[in-house]
Coordinates of C-alpha atoms in Angstrom, one line a residue:
X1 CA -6.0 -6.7 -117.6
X2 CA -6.9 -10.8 -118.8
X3 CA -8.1 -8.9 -121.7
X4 CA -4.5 -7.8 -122.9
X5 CA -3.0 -11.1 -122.3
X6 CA -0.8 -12.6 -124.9
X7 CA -1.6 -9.4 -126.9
X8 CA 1.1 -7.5 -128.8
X9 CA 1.7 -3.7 -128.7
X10 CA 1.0 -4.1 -132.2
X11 CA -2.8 -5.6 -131.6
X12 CA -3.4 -2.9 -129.0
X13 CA -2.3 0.3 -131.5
X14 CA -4.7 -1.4 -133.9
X15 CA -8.0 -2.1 -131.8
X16 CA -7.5 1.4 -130.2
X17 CA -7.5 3.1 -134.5
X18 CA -10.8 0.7 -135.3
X19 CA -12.3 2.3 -132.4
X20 CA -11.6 5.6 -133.2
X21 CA -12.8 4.5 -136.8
X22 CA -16.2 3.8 -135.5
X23 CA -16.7 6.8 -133.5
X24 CA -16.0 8.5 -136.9
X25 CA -18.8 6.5 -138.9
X26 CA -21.3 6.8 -135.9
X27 CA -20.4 10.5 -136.4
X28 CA -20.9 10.5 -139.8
X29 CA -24.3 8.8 -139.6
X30 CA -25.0 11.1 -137.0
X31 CA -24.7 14.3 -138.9
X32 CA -26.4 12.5 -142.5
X33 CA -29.8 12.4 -140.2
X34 CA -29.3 15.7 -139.2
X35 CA -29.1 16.8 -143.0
X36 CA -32.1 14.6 -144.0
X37 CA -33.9 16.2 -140.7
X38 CA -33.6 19.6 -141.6
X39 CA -34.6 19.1 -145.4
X40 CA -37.4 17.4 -144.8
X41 CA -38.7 20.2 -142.1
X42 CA -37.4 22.8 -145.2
X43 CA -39.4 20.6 -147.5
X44 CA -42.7 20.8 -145.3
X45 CA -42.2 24.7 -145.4
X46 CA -41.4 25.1 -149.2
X47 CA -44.7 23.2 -150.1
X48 CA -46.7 25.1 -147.5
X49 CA -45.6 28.1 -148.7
X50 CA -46.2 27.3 -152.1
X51 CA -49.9 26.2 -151.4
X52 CA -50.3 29.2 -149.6
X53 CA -49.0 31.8 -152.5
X54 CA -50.7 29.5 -155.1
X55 CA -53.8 29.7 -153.3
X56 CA -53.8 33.5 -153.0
X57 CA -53.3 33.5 -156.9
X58 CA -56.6 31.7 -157.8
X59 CA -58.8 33.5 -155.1
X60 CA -57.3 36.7 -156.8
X61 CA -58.2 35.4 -160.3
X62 CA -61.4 34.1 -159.6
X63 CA -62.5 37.8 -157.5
X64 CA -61.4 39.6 -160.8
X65 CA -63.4 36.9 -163.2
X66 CA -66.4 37.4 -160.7
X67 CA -66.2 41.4 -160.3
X68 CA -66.2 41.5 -164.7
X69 CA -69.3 38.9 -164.4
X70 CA -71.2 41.4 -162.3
X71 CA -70.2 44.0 -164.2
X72 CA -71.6 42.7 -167.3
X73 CA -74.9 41.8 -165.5
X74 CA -75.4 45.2 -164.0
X75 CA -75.3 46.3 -167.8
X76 CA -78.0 44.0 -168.8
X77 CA -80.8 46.8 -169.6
X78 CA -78.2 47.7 -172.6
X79 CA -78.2 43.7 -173.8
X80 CA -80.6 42.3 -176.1
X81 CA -81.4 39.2 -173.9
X82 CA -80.0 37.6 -171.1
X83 CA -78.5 34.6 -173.4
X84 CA -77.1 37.2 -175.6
X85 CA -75.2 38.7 -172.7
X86 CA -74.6 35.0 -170.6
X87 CA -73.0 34.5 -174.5
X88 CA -70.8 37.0 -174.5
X89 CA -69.8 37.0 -171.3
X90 CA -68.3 33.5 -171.7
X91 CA -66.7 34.5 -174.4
X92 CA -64.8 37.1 -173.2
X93 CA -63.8 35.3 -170.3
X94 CA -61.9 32.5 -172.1
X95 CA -59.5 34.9 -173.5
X96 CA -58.5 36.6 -170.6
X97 CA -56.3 34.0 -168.2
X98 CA -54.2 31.1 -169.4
X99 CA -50.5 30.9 -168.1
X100 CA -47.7 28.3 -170.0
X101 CA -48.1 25.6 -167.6
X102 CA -51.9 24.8 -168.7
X103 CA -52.8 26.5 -165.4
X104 CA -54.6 30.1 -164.5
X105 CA -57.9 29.1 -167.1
X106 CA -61.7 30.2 -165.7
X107 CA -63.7 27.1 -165.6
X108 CA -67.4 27.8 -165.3
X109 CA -70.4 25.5 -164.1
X110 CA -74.1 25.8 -163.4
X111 CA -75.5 24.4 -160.7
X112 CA -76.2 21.3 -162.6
X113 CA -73.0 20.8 -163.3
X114 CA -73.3 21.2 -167.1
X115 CA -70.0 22.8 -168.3
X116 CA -70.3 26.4 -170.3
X117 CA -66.6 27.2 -170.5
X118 CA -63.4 25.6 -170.4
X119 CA -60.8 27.3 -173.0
X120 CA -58.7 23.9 -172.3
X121 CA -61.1 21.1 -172.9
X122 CA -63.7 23.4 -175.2
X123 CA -65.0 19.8 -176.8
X124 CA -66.9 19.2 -173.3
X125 CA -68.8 22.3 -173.1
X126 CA -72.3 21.4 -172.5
X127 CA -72.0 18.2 -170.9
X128 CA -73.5 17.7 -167.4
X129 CA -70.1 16.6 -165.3
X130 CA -71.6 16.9 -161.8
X131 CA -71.4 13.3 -160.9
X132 CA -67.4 13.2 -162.3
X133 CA -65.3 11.4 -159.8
X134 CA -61.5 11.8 -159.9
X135 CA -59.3 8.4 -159.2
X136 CA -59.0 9.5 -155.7
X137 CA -63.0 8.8 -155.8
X138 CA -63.8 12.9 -155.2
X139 CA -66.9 14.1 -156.9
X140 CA -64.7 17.1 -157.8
X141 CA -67.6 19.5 -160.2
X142 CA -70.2 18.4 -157.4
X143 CA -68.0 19.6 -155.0
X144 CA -66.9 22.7 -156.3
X145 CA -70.8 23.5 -156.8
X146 CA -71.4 23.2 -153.2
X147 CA -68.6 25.1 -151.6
X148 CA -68.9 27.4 -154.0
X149 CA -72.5 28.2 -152.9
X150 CA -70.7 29.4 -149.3
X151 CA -70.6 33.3 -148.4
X152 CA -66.7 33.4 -149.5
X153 CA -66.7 30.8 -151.8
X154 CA -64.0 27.4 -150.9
X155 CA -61.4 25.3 -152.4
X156 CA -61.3 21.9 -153.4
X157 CA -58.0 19.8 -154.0
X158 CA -58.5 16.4 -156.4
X159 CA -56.8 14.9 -159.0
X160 CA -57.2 16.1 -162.7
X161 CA -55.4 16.2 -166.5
X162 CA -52.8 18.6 -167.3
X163 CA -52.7 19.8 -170.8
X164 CA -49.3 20.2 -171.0
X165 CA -48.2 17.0 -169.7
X166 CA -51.9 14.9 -170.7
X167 CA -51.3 13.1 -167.3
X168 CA -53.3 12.8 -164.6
X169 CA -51.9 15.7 -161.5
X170 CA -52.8 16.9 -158.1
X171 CA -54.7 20.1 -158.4
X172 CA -56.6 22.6 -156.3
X173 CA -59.3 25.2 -157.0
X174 CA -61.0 28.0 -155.6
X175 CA -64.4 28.5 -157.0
X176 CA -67.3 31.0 -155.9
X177 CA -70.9 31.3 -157.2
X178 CA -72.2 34.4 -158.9
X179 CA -75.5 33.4 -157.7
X180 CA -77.7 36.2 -160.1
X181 CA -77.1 33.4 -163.0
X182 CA -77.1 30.1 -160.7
X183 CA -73.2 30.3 -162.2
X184 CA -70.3 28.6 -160.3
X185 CA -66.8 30.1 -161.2
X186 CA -63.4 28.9 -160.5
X187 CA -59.7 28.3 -161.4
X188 CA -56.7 26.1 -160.1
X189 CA -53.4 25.3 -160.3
X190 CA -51.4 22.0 -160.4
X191 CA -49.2 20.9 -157.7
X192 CA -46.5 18.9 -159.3
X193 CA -44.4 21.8 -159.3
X194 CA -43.3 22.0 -155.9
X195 CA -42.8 18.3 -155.7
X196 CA -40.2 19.0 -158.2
X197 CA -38.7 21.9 -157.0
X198 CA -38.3 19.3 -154.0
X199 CA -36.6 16.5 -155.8
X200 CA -34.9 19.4 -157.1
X201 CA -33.4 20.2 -153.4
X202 CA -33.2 16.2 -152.6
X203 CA -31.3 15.0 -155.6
X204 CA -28.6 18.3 -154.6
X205 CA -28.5 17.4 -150.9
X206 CA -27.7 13.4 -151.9
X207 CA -24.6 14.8 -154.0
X208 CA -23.8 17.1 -151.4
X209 CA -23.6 13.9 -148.7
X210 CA -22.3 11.9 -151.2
X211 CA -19.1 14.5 -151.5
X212 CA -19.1 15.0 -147.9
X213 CA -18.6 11.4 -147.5
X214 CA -15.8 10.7 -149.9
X215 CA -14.0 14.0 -148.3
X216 CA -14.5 12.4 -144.8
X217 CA -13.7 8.6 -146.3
X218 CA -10.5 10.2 -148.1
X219 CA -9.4 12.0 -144.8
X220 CA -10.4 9.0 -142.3
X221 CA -7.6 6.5 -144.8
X222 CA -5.1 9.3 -144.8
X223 CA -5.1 9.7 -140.9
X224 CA -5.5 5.6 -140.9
X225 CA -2.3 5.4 -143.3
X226 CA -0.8 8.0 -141.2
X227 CA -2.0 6.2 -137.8
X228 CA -0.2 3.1 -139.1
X229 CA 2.8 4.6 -139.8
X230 CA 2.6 5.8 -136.9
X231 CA 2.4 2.3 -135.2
X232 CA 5.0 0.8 -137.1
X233 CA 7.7 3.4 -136.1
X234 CA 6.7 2.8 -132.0
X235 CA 6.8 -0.9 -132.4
X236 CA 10.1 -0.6 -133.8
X237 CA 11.6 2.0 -131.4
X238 CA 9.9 -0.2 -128.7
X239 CA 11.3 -3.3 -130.3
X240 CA 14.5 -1.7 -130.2
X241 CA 14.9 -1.0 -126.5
X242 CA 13.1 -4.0 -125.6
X243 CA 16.2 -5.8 -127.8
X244 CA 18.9 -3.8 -125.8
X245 CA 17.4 -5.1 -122.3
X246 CA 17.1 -8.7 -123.7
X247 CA 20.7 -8.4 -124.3
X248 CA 22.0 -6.9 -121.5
X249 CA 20.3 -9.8 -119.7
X250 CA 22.1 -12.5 -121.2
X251 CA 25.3 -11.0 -120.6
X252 CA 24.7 -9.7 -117.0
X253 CA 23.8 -14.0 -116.2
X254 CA 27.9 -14.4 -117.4
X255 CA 29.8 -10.9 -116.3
X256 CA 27.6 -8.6 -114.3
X257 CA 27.7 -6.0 -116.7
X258 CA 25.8 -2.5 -117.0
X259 CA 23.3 -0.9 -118.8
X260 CA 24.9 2.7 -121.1
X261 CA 22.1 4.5 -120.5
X262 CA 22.9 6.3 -123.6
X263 CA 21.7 2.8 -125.5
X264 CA 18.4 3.3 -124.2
X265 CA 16.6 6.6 -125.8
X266 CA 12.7 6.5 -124.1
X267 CA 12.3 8.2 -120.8
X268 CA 10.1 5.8 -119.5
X269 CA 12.7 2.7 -120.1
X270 CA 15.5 5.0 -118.8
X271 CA 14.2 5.4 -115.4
X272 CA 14.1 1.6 -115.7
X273 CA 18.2 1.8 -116.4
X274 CA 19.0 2.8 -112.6
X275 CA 16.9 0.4 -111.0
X276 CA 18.5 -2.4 -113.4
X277 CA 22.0 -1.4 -113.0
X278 CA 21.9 -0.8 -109.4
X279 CA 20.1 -4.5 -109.3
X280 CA 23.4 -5.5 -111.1
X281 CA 25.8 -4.1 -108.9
X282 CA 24.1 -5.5 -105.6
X283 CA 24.1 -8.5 -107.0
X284 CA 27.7 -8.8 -108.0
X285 CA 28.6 -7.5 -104.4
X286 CA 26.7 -9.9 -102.8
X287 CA 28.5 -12.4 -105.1
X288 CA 31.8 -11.0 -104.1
X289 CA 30.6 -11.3 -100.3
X290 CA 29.5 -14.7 -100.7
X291 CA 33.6 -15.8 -102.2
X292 CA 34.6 -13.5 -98.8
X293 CA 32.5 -16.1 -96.5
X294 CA 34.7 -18.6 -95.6
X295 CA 35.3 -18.7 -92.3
X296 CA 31.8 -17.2 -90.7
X297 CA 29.9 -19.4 -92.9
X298 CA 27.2 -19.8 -91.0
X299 CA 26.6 -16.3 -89.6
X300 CA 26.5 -15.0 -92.8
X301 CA 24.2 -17.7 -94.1
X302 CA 22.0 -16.6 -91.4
X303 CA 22.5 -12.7 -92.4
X304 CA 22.0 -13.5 -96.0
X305 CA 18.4 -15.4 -94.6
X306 CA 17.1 -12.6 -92.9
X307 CA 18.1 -10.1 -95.8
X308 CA 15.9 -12.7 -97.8
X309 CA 13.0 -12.9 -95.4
X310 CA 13.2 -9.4 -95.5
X311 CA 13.0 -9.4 -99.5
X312 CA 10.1 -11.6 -99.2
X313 CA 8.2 -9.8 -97.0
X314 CA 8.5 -6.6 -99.4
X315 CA 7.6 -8.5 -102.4
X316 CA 4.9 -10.1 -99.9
X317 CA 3.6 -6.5 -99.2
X318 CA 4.2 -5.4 -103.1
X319 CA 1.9 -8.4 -104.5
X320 CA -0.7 -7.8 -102.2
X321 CA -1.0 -3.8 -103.0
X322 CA -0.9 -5.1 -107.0
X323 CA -3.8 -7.4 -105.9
X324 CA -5.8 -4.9 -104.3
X325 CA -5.1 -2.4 -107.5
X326 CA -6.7 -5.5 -109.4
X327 CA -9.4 -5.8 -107.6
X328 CA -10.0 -2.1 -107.3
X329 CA -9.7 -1.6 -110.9
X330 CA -12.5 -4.8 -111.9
X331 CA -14.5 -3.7 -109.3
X332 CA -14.7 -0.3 -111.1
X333 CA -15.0 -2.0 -114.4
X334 CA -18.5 -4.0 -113.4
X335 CA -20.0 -0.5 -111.7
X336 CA -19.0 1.3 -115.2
X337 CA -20.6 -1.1 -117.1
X338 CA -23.6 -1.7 -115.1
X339 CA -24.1 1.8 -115.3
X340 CA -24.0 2.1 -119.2
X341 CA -27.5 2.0 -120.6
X342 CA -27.8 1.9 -124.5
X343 CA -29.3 5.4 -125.2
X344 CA -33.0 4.7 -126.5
X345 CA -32.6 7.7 -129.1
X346 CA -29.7 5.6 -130.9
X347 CA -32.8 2.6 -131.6
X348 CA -35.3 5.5 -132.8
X349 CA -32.9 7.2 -134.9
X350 CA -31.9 4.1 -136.9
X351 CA -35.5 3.6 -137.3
X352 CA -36.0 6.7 -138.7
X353 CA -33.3 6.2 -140.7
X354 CA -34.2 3.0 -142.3
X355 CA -38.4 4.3 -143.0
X356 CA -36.4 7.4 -144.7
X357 CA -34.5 4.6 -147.0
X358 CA -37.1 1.9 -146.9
X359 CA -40.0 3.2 -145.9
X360 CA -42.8 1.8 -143.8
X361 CA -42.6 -1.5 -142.1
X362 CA -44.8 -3.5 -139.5
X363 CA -41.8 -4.9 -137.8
X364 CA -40.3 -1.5 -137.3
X365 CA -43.4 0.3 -136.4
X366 CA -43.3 -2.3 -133.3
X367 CA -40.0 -1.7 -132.7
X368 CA -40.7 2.0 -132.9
X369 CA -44.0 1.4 -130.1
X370 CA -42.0 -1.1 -128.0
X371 CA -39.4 2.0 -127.8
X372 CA -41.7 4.1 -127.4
X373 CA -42.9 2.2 -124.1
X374 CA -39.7 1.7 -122.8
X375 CA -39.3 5.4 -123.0
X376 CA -42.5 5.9 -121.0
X377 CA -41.3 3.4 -118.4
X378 CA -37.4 5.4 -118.2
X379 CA -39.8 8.8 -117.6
X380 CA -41.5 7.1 -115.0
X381 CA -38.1 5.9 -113.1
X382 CA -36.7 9.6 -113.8
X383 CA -39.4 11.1 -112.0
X384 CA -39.6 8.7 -109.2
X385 CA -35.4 9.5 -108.6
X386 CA -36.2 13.6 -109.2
X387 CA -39.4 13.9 -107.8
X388 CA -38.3 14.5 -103.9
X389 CA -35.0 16.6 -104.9
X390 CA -36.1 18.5 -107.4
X391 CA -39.1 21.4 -107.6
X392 CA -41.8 21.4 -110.5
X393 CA -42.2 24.8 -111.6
X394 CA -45.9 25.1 -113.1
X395 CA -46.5 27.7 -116.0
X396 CA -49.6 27.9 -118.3
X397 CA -50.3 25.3 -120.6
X398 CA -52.5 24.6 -123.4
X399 CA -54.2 22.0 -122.6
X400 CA -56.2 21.2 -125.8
X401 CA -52.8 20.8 -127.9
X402 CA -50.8 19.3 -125.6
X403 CA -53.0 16.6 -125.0
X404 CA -53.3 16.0 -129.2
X405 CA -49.3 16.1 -129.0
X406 CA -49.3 13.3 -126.7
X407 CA -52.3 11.4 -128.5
X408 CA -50.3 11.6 -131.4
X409 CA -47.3 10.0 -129.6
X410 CA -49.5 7.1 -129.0
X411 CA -51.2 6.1 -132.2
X412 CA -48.4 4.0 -133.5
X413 CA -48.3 2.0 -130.3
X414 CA -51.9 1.8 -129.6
X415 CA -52.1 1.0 -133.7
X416 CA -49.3 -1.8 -132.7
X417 CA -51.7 -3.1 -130.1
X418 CA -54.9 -3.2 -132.1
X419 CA -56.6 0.0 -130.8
X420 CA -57.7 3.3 -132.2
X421 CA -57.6 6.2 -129.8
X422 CA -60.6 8.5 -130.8
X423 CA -60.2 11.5 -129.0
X424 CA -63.0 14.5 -128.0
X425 CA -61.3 17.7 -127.2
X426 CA -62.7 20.9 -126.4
X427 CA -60.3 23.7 -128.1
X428 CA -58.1 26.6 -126.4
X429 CA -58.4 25.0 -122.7
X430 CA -55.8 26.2 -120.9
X431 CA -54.1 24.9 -117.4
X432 CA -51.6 26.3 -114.7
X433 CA -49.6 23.1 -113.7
X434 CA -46.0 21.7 -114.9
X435 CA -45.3 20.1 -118.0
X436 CA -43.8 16.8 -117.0
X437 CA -46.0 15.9 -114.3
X438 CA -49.3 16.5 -116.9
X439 CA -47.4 14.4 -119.3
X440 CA -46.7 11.6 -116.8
X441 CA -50.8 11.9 -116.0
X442 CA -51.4 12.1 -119.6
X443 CA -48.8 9.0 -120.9
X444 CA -49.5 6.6 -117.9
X445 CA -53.4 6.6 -118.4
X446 CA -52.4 6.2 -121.9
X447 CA -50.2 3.6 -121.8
X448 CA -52.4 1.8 -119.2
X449 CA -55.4 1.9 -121.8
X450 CA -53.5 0.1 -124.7
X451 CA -52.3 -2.4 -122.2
X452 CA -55.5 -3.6 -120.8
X453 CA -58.1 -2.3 -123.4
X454 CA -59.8 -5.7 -124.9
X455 CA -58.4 -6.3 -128.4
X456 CA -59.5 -4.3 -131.5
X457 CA -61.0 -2.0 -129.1
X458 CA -61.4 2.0 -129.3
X459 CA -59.9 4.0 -127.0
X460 CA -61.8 7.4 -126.0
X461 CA -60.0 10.8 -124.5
X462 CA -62.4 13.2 -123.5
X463 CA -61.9 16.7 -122.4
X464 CA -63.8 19.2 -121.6
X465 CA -64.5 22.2 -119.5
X466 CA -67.4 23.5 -117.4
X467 CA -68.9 24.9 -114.2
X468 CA -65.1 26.1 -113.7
X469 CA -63.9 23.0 -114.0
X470 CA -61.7 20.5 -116.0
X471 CA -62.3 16.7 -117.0
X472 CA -60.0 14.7 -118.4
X473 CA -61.5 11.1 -119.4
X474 CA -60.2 8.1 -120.7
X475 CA -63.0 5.4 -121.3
X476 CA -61.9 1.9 -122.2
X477 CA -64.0 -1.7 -123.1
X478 CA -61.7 -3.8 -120.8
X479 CA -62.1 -6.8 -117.7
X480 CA -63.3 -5.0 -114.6
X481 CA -61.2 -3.4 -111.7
X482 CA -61.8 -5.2 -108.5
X483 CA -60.2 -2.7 -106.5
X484 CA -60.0 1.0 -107.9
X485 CA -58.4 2.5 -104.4
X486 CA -55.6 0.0 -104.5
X487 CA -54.0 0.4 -108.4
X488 CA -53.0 3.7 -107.0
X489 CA -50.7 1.7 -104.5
X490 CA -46.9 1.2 -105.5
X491 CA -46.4 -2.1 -107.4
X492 CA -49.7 -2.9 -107.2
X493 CA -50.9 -4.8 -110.7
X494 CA -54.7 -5.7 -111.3
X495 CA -53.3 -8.1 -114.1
X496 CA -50.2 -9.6 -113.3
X497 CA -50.1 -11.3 -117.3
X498 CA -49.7 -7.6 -118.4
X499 CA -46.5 -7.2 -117.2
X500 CA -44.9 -3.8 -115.8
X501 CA -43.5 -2.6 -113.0
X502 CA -46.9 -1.0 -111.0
X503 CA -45.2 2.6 -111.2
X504 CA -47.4 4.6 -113.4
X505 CA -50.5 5.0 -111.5
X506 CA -48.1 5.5 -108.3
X507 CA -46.8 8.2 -109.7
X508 CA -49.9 9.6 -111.3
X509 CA -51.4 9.2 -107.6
X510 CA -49.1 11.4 -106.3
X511 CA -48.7 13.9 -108.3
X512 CA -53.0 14.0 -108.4
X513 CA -52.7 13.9 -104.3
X514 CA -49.9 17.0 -104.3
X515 CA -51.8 18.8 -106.6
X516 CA -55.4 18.8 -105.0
X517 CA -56.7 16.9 -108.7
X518 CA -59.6 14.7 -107.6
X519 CA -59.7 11.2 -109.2
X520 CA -62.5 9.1 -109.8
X521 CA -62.6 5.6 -111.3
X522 CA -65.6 3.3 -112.2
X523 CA -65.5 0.1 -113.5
X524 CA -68.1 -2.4 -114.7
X525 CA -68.1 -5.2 -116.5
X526 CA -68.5 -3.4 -120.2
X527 CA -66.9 0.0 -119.6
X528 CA -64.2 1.2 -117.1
X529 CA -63.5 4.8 -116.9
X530 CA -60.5 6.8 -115.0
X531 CA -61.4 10.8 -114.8
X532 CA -59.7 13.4 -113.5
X533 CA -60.5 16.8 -112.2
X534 CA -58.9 20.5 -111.9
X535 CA -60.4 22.7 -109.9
X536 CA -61.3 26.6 -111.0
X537 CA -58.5 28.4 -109.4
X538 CA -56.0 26.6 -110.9
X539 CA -57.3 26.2 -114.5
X540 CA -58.8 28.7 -117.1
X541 CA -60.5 28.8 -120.9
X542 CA -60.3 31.5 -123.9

């Protein structure tokens, strides 16, 4: 209550609407992320999609160029020579593709890389382009030779001219070797079409946002206009009765008079009526009694004292019950707001938020790893409070891609920290065991490594599966562990510099301990290593 002291109702009304004006712009902000979420996860599926058609195109094309080459060759007895027919072959091929957007064009190779047809670019035909590298430094004819040479052919994505812009685009081709005349044959298309199409979508959502704004702006200053209004009518009405009390006062100090309740028009202020007016009319009888004490002065000075000591000992009782509602009411204030924890999703959103605007930068990818720590620390407390009240369910789990998933978390903190994580993963492993206790295994070790792994060090994750068992490794270059029993011990820190709060390998104890997982750790002076071990009847492999 301090807060509101020597505060008008006026003040109050107003720091209640800016509140409710902020919950609307954290709203707002809330629901553009959304939007910018879901376009770029449509975005991700429009260009995969369009790869995925476009390369179907030009494996179709190039099968059809290929199946009319071998045609021609199997007619070769009919030919006068073989150049006659290689001749005319070529020919014929440059006429039958082309498409308005320079693309859909057979390009043909030999092995050499000497061109012999490109309806495009015809002024190059016979030069030898194998060693041609692209400004993305991709040999691009040397690679098309090679993959070419595979069983079903390959394609190869680098950086080349379009005709009908003469600037330099992203393309990919599919090429395949008819083998009979050492030929590699291909064709591509340019990708500078979806990025478009996706501008296209962007520019459209930004108006979109930028209309939905206004519309929420224009409603937020009505309401606002309409909220002030609002205010100015209750402060009056307010004012008003609080006017007709004031008065009453000053007369009732000359006359004793009462209160027309009509005057007063709120119902809270008119319950306040009887209690005033029947404070009045005691008074004015006890002024009436007082002129009536003449001769029994004294006994009614002594009435009228314990009347008072009575008074007093109610207001006594009354300020003491209002003190105890204060105290109540502060105590629940400091439990509320030790309680409130700024959600760490509201830090990584803004983030987000600002690379989407801004793009990369190194003081917000730390920000994003420190977050990303803290967030491994608040699993770690969530467990510990859950763990004994609360029953892991395992299911099956695979194990390969769960533990890139996690890697993948990491790589912007361990990047943060100086460390690469290079990881070694056997494919399609599978595991029975619950999710949140592997991750706590999985983020802990993790989290541990980039902490005490020597600087500009690697980071290896090894898994792997045999004689029906799983390993999981994680090898670091870092100062030797004097006592490997003992960092499995609660709050127990083998570098107390590091920081922390000695959970992480409590936890990942126990869980190892309740889940028959054996766990070894050695440490030398070069290498230490922390492995872990499922047994057969709990884990299996496709």
């Amino acid at each position: 209550m301090r807060q509101l002291k020597n505060k008008t109702i006026t003040y109050i009304h107003m720091v209640a609407m800016i509140v409710m004006l902020l919950f609307i712009t954290l709203f707002t902000l809330l629901l553009i992320y959304e939007k910018y979420s879901d376009f770029d996860l449509e975005a991700s599926s429009i260009r995969k999609n369009y790869l995925k058609e476009q390369k179907k195109t030009i494996l179709f094309d190039t099968n059809r160029v290929l199946d009319f080459i071998a045609h021609r060759y199997s007619q070769k007895e009919f030919a006068k020579t073989e150049k006659q027919l290689k001749s005319e072959t070529l020919h014929a091929i440059e006429h039958l593709y082309g498409r308005e957007d320079g693309t859909g064009y057979i390009f043909i190779y030999d092995y050499d890389g000497v061109k012999l047809s490109d309806p495009i670019q015809p002024q190059s035909i016979g030069q030898n382009l194998y060693n041609f590298t692209d400004a993305n430094g991709v040999t691009v004819i040397k690679n098309l030779i090679e993959i070419s040479k595979k069983h079903d052919g390959g394609y190869v994505q680098y950086q080349w001219l379009k005709p009908t812009t003469n600037e330099i685009s992203p393309k990919i081709s599919y090429a395949k070797a008819f083998k009979p005349w050492g030929w590699m044959v291909g064709t591509g298309v340019y990708l500078d079409e979806v990025d478009k199409l996706i501008d296209k979508e962007r520019e459209a959502l930004k108006k979109e946002l930028i209309q939905y704004m206004m519309e929420i702006l224009s409603i937020t200053l009505i309401l606002f206009g309409l909220g002030w209004l609002s205010v100015l009518i209750v402060n009056n009405i307010i004012t008003q009765e609080i006017m007709t009390f004031s008065n009453f006062f000053k007369q009732t100090s000359k006359n004793y008079d009462t209160i027309d309740i009509e005057q007063i028009h709120l119902i809270e202020f008119r319950k306040m009526v009887n209690y005033v007016n029947r404070m009045v009319k005691e008074i004015s009888g006890q002024k009436n009694e007082l002129e009536e004490m003449n001769l029994s002065l004294e006994a009614k000075v002594k009435e009228k004292t314990e009347h008072l000591n009575i008074r007093n000992r109610l207001l006594a009782k009354e300020k003491n019950f209002n003190e105890s509602l204060v105290k109540a009411q502060d105590n629940f204030i400091k439990h509320a707001i030790h309680e409130i924890n700024t959600p760490l999703a509201v830090i990584i959103t803004h983030v987000d938020i600002h690379k989407m605007k801004f793009g990369e930068n190194k003081y917000l990818s730390k920000i994003e790893a420190g977050t990303k720590m803290v967030a491994n620390i608040f699993d770690d407390l969530s467990y510990m409070v859950k763990k004994d009240r609360f029953v892991y369910d395992k299911e099956w789990i695979n194990f390969s891609l769960y533990l890139e998933s996690r890697i993948l978390f990491f790589e912007e903190i361990a990047l943060g920290n100086h460390h690469i994580i290079i990881p070694s993963i056997e494919p399609h492993i599978q595991i029975y065991f619950n999710e949140v206790e592997l991750q706590r295994i999985i983020d802990n070790n993790l989290s541990n490594a980039i902490k005490y792994a020597q600087k500009n060090s690697d980071i290896f994750v090894e898994l792997t599966a045999n004689n029906n068992e799983i390993i999981l490794n994680f090898k670091t270059h870092s100062q030797k562990i004097e006592d490997t029993v003992r960092i499995f011990e609660p709050f127990h820190q083998e570098e107390e510099l590091k920081g922390g709060f000695g959970l992480g390998l409590e936890i990942v104890g126990s869980i190892c301990k309740k889940e028959n997982v054996r766990i070894e750790v050695n440490s030398t002076d070069e290498i230490t290593i922390f492995s872990y071990t499922w047994r057969a009847n709990e884990t299996a492999t496709t």
